[in-house]
Short mmCIF file of C-alpha atoms in Angstrom, two decimals:
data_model
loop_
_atom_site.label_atom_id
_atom_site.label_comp_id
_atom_site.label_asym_id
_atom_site.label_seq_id
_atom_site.Cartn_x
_atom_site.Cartn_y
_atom_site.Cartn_z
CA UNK D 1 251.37 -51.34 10.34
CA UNK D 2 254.02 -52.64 8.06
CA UNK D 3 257.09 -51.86 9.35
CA UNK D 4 258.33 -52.47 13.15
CA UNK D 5 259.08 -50.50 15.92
CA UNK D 6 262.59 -51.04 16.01
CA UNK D 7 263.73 -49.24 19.42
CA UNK D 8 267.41 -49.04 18.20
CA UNK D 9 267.21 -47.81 14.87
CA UNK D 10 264.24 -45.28 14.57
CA UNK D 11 262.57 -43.97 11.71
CA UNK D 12 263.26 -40.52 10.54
CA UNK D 13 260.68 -37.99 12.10
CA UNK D 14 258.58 -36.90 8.74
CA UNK D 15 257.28 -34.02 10.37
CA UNK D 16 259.61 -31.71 11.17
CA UNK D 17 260.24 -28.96 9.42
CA UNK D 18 263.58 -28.18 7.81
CA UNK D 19 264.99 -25.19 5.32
CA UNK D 20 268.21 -24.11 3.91
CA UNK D 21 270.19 -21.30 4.51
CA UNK D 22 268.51 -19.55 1.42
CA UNK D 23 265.44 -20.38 3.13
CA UNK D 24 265.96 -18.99 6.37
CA UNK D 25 266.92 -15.80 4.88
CA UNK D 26 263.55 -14.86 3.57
CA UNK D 27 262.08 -16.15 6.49
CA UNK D 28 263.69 -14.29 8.88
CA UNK D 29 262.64 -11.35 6.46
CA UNK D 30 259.10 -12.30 6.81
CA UNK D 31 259.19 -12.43 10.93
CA UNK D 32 260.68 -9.04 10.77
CA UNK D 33 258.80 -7.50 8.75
CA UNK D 34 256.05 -8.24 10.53
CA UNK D 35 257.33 -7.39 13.63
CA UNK D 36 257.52 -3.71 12.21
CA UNK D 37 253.35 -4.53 11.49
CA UNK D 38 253.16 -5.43 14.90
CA UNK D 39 254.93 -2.53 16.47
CA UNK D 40 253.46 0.42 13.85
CA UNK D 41 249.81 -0.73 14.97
CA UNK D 42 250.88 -0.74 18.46
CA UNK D 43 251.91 2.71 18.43
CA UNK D 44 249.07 3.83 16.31
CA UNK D 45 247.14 2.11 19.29
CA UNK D 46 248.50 4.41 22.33
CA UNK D 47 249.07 7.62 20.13
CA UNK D 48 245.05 7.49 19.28
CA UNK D 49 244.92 6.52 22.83
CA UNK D 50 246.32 9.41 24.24
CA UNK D 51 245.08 12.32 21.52
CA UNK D 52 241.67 11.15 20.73
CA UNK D 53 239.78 13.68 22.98
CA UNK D 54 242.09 16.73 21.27
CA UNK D 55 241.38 15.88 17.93
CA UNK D 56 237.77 15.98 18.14
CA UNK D 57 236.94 12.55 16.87
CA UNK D 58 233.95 10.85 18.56
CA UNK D 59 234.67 7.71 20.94
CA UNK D 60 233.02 5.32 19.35
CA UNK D 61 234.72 6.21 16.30
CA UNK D 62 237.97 5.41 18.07
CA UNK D 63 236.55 2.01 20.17
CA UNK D 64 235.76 0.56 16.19
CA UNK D 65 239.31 1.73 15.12
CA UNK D 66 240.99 -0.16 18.28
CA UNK D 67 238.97 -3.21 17.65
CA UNK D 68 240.05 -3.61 13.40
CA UNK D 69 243.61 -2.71 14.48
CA UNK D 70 243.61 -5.54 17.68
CA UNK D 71 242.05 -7.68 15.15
CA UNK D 72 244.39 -7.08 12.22
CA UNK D 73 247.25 -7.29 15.10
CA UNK D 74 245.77 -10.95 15.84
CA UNK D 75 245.56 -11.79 12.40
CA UNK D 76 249.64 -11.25 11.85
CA UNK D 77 250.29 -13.20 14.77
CA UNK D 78 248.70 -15.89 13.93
CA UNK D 79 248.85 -16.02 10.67
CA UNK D 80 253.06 -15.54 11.13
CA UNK D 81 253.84 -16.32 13.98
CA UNK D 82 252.05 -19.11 14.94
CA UNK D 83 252.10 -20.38 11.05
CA UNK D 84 248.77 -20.69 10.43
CA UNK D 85 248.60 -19.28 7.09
CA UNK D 86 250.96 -21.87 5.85
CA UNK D 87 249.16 -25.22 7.43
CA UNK D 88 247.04 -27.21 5.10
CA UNK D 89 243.20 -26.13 4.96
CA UNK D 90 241.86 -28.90 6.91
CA UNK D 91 243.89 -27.51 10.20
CA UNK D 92 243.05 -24.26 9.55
CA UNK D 93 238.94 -24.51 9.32
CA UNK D 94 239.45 -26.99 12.64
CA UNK D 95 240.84 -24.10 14.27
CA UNK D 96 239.47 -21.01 13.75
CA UNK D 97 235.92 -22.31 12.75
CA UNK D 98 235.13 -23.28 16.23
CA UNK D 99 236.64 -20.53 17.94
CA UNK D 100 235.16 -17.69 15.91
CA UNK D 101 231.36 -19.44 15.82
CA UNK D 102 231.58 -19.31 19.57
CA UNK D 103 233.29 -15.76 20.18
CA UNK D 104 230.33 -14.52 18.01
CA UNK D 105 227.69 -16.64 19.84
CA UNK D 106 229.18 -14.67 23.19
CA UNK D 107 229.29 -11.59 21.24
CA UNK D 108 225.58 -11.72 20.50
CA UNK D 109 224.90 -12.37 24.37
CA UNK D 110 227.06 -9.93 25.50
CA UNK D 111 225.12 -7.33 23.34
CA UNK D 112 221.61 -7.87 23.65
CA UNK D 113 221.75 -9.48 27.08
CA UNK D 114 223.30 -5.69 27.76
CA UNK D 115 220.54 -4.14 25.82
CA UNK D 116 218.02 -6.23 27.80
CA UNK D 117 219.55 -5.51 31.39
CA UNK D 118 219.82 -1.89 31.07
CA UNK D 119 215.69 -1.49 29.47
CA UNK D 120 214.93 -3.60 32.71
CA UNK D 121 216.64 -1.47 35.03
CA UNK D 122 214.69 1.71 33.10
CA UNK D 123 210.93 -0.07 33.43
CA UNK D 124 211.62 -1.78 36.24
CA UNK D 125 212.82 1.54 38.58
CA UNK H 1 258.71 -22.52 7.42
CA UNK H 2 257.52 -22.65 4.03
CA UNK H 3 257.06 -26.69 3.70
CA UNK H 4 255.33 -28.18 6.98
CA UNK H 5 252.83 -29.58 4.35
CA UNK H 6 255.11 -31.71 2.96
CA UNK H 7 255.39 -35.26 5.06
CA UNK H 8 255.30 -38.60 3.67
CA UNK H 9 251.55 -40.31 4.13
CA UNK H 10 253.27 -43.53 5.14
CA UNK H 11 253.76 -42.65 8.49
CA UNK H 12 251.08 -39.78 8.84
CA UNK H 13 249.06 -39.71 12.17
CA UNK H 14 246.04 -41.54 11.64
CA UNK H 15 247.26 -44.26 9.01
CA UNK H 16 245.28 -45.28 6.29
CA UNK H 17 247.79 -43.38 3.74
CA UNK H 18 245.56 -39.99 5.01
CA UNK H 19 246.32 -37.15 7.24
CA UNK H 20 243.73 -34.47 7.03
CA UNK H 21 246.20 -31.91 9.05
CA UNK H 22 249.57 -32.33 8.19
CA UNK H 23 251.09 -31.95 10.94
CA UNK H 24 252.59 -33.96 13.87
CA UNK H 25 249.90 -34.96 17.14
CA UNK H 26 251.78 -32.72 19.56
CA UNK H 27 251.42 -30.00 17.60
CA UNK H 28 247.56 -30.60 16.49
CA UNK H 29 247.07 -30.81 20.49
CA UNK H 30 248.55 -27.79 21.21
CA UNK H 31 246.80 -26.14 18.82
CA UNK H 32 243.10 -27.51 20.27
CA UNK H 33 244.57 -26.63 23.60
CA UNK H 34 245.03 -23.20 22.53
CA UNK H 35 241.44 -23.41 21.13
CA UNK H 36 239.92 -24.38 24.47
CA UNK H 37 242.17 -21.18 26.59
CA UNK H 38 241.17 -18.85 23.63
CA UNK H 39 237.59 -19.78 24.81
CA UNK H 40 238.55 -19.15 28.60
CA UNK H 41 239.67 -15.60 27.87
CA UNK H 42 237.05 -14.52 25.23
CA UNK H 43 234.83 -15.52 27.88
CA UNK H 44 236.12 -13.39 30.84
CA UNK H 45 236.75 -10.58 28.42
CA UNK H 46 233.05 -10.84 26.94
CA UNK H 47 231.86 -11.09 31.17
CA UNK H 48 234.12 -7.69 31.48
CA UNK H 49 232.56 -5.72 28.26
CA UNK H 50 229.05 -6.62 29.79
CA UNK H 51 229.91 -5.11 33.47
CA UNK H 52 231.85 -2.38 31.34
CA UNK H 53 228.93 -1.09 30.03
CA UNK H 54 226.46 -2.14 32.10
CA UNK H 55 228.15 0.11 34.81
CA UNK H 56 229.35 2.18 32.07
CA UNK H 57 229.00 5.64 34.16
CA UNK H 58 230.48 4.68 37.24
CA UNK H 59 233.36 2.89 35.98
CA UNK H 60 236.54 3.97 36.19
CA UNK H 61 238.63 4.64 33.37
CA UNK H 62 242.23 2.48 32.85
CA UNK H 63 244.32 5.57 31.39
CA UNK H 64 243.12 7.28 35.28
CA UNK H 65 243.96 4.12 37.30
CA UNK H 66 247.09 2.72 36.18
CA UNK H 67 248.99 6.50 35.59
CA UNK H 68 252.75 5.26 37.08
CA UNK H 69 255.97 5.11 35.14
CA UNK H 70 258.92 3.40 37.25
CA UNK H 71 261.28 6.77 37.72
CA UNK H 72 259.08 8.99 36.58
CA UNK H 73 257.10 11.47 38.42
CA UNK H 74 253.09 12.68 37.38
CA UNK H 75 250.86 11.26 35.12
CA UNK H 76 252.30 8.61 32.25
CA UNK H 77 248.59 7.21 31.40
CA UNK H 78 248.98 4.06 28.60
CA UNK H 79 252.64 4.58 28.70
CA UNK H 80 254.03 1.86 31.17
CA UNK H 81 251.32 -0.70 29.55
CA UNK H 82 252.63 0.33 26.13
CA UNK H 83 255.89 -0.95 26.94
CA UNK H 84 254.84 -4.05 28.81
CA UNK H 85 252.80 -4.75 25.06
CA UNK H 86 256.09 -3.83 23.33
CA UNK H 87 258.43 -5.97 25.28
CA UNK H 88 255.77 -9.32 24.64
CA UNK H 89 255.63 -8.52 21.45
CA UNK H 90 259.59 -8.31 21.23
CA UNK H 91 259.77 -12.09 23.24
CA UNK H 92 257.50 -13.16 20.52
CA UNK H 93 259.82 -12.21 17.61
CA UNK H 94 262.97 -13.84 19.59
CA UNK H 95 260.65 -16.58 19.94
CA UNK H 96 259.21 -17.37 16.04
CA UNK H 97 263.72 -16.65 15.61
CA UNK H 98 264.19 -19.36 17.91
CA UNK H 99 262.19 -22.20 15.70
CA UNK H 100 263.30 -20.64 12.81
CA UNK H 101 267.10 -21.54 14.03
CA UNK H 102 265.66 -24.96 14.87
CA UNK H 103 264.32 -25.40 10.99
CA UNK H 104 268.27 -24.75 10.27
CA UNK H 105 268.91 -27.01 12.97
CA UNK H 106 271.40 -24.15 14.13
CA UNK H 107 271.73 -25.10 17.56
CA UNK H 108 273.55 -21.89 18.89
CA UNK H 109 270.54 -19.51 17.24
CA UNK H 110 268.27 -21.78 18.93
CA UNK H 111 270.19 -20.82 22.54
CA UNK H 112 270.25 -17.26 21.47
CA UNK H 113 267.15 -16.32 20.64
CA UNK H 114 265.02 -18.63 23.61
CA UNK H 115 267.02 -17.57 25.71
CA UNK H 116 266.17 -13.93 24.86
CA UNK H 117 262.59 -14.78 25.12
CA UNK H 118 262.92 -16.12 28.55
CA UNK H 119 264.70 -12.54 29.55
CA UNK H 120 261.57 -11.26 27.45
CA UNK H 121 258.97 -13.16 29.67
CA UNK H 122 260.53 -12.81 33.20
CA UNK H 123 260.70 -8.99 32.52
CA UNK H 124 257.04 -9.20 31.95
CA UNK H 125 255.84 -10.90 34.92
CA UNK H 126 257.87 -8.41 36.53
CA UNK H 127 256.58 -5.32 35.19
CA UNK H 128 253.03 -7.36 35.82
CA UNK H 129 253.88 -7.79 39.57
CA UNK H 130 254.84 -3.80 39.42
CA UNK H 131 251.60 -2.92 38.39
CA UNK H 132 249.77 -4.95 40.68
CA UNK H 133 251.89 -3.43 43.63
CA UNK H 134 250.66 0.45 42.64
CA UNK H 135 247.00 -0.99 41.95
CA UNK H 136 246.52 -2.85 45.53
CA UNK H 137 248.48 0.03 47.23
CA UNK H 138 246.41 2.89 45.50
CA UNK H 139 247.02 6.74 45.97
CA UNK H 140 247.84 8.29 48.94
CA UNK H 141 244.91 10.52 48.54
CA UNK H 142 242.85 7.78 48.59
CA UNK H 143 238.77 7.61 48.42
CA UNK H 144 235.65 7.62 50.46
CA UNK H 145 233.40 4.89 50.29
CA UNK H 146 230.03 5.98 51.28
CA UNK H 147 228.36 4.76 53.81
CA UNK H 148 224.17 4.24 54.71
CA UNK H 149 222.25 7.61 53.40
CA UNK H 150 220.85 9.25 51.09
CA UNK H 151 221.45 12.08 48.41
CA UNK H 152 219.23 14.37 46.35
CA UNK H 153 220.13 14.69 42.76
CA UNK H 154 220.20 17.96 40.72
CA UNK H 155 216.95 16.55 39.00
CA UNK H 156 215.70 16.13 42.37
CA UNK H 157 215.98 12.67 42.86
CA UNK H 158 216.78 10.46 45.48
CA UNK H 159 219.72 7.78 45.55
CA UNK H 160 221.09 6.01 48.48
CA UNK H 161 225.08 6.54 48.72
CA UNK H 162 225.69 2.92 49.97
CA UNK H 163 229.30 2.01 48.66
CA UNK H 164 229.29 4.98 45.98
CA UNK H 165 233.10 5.85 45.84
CA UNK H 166 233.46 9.74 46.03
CA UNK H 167 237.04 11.25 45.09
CA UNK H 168 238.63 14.01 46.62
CA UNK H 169 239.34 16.91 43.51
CA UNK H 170 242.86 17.54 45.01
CA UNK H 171 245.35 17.30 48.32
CA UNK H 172 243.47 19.66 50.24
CA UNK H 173 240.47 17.47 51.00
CA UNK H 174 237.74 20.15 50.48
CA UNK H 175 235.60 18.80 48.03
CA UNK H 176 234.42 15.60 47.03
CA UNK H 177 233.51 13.99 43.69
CA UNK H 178 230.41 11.61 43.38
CA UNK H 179 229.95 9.56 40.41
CA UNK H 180 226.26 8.55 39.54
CA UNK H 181 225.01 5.98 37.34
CA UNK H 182 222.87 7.64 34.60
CA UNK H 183 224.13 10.88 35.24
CA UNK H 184 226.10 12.52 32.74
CA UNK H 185 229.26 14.11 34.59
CA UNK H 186 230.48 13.86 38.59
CA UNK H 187 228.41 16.19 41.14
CA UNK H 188 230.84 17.89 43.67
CA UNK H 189 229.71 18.19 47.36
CA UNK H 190 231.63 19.99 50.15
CA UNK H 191 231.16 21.81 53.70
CA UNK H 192 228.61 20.03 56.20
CA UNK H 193 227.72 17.37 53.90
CA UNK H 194 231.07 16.51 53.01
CA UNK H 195 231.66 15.77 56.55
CA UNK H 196 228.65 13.96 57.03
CA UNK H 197 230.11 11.73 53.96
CA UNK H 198 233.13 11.27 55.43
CA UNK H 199 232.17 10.09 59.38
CA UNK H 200 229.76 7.63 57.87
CA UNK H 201 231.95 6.14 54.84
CA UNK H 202 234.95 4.66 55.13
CA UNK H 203 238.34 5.79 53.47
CA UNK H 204 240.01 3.42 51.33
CA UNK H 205 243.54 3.19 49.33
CA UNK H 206 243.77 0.90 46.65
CA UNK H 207 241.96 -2.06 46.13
CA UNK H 208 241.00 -5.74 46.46
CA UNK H 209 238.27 -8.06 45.81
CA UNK H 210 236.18 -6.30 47.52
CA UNK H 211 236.72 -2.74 47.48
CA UNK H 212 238.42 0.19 45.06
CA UNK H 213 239.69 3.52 45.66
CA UNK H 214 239.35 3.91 41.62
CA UNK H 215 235.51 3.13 41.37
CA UNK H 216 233.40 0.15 41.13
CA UNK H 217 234.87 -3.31 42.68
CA UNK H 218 233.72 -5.35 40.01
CA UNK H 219 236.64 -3.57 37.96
CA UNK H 220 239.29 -4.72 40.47
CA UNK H 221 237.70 -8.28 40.78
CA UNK H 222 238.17 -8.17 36.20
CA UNK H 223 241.37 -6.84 36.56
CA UNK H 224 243.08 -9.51 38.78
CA UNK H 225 241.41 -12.36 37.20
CA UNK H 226 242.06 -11.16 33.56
CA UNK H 227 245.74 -9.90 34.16
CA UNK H 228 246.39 -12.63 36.94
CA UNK H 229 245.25 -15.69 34.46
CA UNK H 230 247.12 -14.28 31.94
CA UNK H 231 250.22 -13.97 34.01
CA UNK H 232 249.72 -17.40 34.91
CA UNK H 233 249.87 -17.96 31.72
CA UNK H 234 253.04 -16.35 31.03
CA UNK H 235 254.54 -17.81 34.22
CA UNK H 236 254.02 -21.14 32.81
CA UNK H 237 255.29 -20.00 29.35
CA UNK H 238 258.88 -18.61 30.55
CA UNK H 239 258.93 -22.08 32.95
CA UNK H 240 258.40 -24.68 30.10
CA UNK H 241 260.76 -22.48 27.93
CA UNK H 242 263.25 -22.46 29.97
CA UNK H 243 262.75 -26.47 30.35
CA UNK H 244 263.16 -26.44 26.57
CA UNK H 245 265.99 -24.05 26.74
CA UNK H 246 267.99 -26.55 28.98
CA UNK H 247 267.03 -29.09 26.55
CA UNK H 248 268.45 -27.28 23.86
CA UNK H 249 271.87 -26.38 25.47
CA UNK H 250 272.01 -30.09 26.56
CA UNK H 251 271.51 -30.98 22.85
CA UNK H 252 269.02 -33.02 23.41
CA UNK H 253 266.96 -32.11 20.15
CA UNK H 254 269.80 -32.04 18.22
CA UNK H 255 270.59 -35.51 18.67
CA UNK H 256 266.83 -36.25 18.26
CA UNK H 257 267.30 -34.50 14.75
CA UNK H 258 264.15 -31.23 14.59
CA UNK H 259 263.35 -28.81 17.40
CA UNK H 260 259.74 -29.51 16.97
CA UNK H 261 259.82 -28.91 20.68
CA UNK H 262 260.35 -25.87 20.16
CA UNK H 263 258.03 -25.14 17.52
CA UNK H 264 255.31 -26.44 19.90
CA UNK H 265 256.27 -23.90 22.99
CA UNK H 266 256.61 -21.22 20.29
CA UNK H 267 252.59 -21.62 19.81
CA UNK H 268 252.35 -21.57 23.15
CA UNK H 269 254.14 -18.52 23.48
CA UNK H 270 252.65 -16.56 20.95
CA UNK H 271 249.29 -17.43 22.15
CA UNK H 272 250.31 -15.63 25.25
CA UNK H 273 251.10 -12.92 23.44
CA UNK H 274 247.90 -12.82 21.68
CA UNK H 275 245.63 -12.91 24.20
CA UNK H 276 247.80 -9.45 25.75
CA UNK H 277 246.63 -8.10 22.25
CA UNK H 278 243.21 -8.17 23.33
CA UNK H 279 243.67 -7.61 26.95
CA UNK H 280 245.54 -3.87 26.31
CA UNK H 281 242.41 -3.24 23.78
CA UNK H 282 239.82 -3.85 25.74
CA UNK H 283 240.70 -3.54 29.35
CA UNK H 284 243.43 -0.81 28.77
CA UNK H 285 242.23 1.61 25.25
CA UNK H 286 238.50 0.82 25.61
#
């Protein structure tokens, strides 16, 4: 390290993040924008919720349409919200690689380990 | 928000001139911490979709268990969780409006909109607590759990009735509904060998660990580990926001020249908030 630690006079901080008032503007469209996302899936959600069984769709027609929605839903938060969309490609891989190899890995167990217990319980009884 | 790329490689974490992430250590560690609790919960969820449908015929439907609305008489199924989604949802957008008043370094947004958020969270852990309260004190109807005996099946089978939870249809207490595993619909029983059901089982209201008026107990012990960690998890959210919230108002990251702080508890928050996503899917719709 070249330069010192000097206690009294510090460096400026080269990470933080800073934007002009123009800036700010078209962020603040961006968050609520998607907070209209957020809240039209949401209510798409709980209206398919409560109607399904009177409008003669099957249920697992409607479990697959609440699992894309919850995922878009996670996707805008994330990508938003939390930023992610906007971090260099490095940070991104490091996070969601590892977390989506594994939620598949328990997906697969969840599924056939299912499939296995309930063809045990039909031999085995 | 557009530019957290930009930084200048002299004093990037990691030295040699490189930094692969571009961004600060606290904030890389919050993110791998979030990483390791997204784990935690898609764990207990994928443990609850197994027991979901390995029970799947004897479990007992959310939209028939959690039915109360605070002023509101009758059945309100998905409505009071609806707005417990919609108000984390709403402390999430007061919350990304909070850092984006830090990037302006506009101190007084900053106050604004946390402090919203922390209204947003403590109005969640109380509408959590709520729920809780009408789940462990149950119906006043309340259920029979069977005792020792048996019962012959339509198809003429024979199951034993050991801790099958059978429903009364309505206030007058003159028939009884018994849910069986592989069988398609619920099998009513009344006169003589209602009675007999009800001197040997026991009647229960609400539920525990160990027992539920709504149907199988594994759904109770799911829904106060799931809902309780997460509420943990939001406990601990409004308390280190409003520890960064006193910060704020005490100017502290104002002097220190970026609310990165408050970037950081912002992931933290919205992580909460994403992990309710999932929750009201698939322990609430599914």
């Amino acid at each position: 390290m070249e330069h010192s630690h000097d206690h009294h006079t510090p460096e400026p901080y080269k990470y933080a993040v800073h934007h002009s008032e123009e800036e700010g503007k078209k962020a603040r469209r961006v968050i609520w924008n998607m907070f209209w996302v957020l809240l039209a899936i949401t209510t798409v959600e709980v209206t398919l919720g409560l109607i399904w069984k009177n409008i003669g769709i099957s249920w697992g027609a409607v479990k697959m349409t609440f699992i894309v929605l919850t995922i878009a839903k996670a996707y805008y938060i994330v990508a938003y919200y939390m930023h992610l969309k906007h971090e260099v490609k490095a940070l991104k891989n490091t996070i969601i690689v590892p977390f989506v190899l594994f939620a598949l890995y328990l997906l697969y167990h969840v599924i056939t380990e299912g499939v296995y217990s309930e063809m045990m319980e039909k031999w085995l009884y | 928000m557009s530019n957290s790329t930009v930084m200048d490689s002299k004093t990037a974490w990691g030295g040699n001139n490189v930094s692969p992430y571009g961004a600060s250590y606290g904030k890389l560690m919050m993110w791998f911490f979030l990483i390791s609790d997204a784990l935690t919960f898609t764990g207990f969820l994928s443990a609850y979709g197994f027991y979901r449908h390995y029970y799947s015929s004897i479990w007992p439907s959310a939209e028939n268990v959690f039915t109360h609305f605070p002023f509101m008489h009758g059945n309100h199924p998905l409505l009071y969780v609806a707005l417990m989604t919609f108000i984390l949802i709403m402390s999430s957008v007061t919350m990304v409006l909070a850092v984006e008043a830090g990037h302006r370094m506009d101190k007084k947004g900053v106050t604004l909109w946390l402090g919203l958020t922390l209204i947003g969270g403590a109005i969640f852990l109380g509408s959590q607590a709520w729920e809780w309260y009408h789940f462990i004190h149950g119906t006043e109807l309340g259920a029979i759990e069977l005792g020792k005996g048996y019962f012959t099946l339509p198809d003429g089978t024979i199951e034993s009735t050991k801790g099958i939870i059978a429903r009364w249809t309505d206030e007058s207490r003159q028939m009884l509904l018994l849910p069986w595993k592989d069988g398609a619909d619920y099998i009513t029983v009344t006169g003589t060998q209602m009675n007999e059901f009800v001197t040997n089982g026991k009647e229960i209201h609400g539920a525990n660990l160990t027992h539920n008026e709504y149907g199988h107990p594994l759904f109770g012990d799911f829904f106060f580990f799931i809902t309780g960690f997460h509420g943990t998890h939001v406990f601990s959210g409004v308390v280190i926001n409003f520890i960064v919230f006193v910060n704020v108002i005490m100017g502290t990251y104002q002097k220190r020249g970026h609310y990165e702080m408050v970037e950081k508890v912002g992931l933290y928050w919205h992580f909460v908030d994403l992990v309710w996503v999932f929750v009201f899917t698939f322990f609430y719709l599914i």
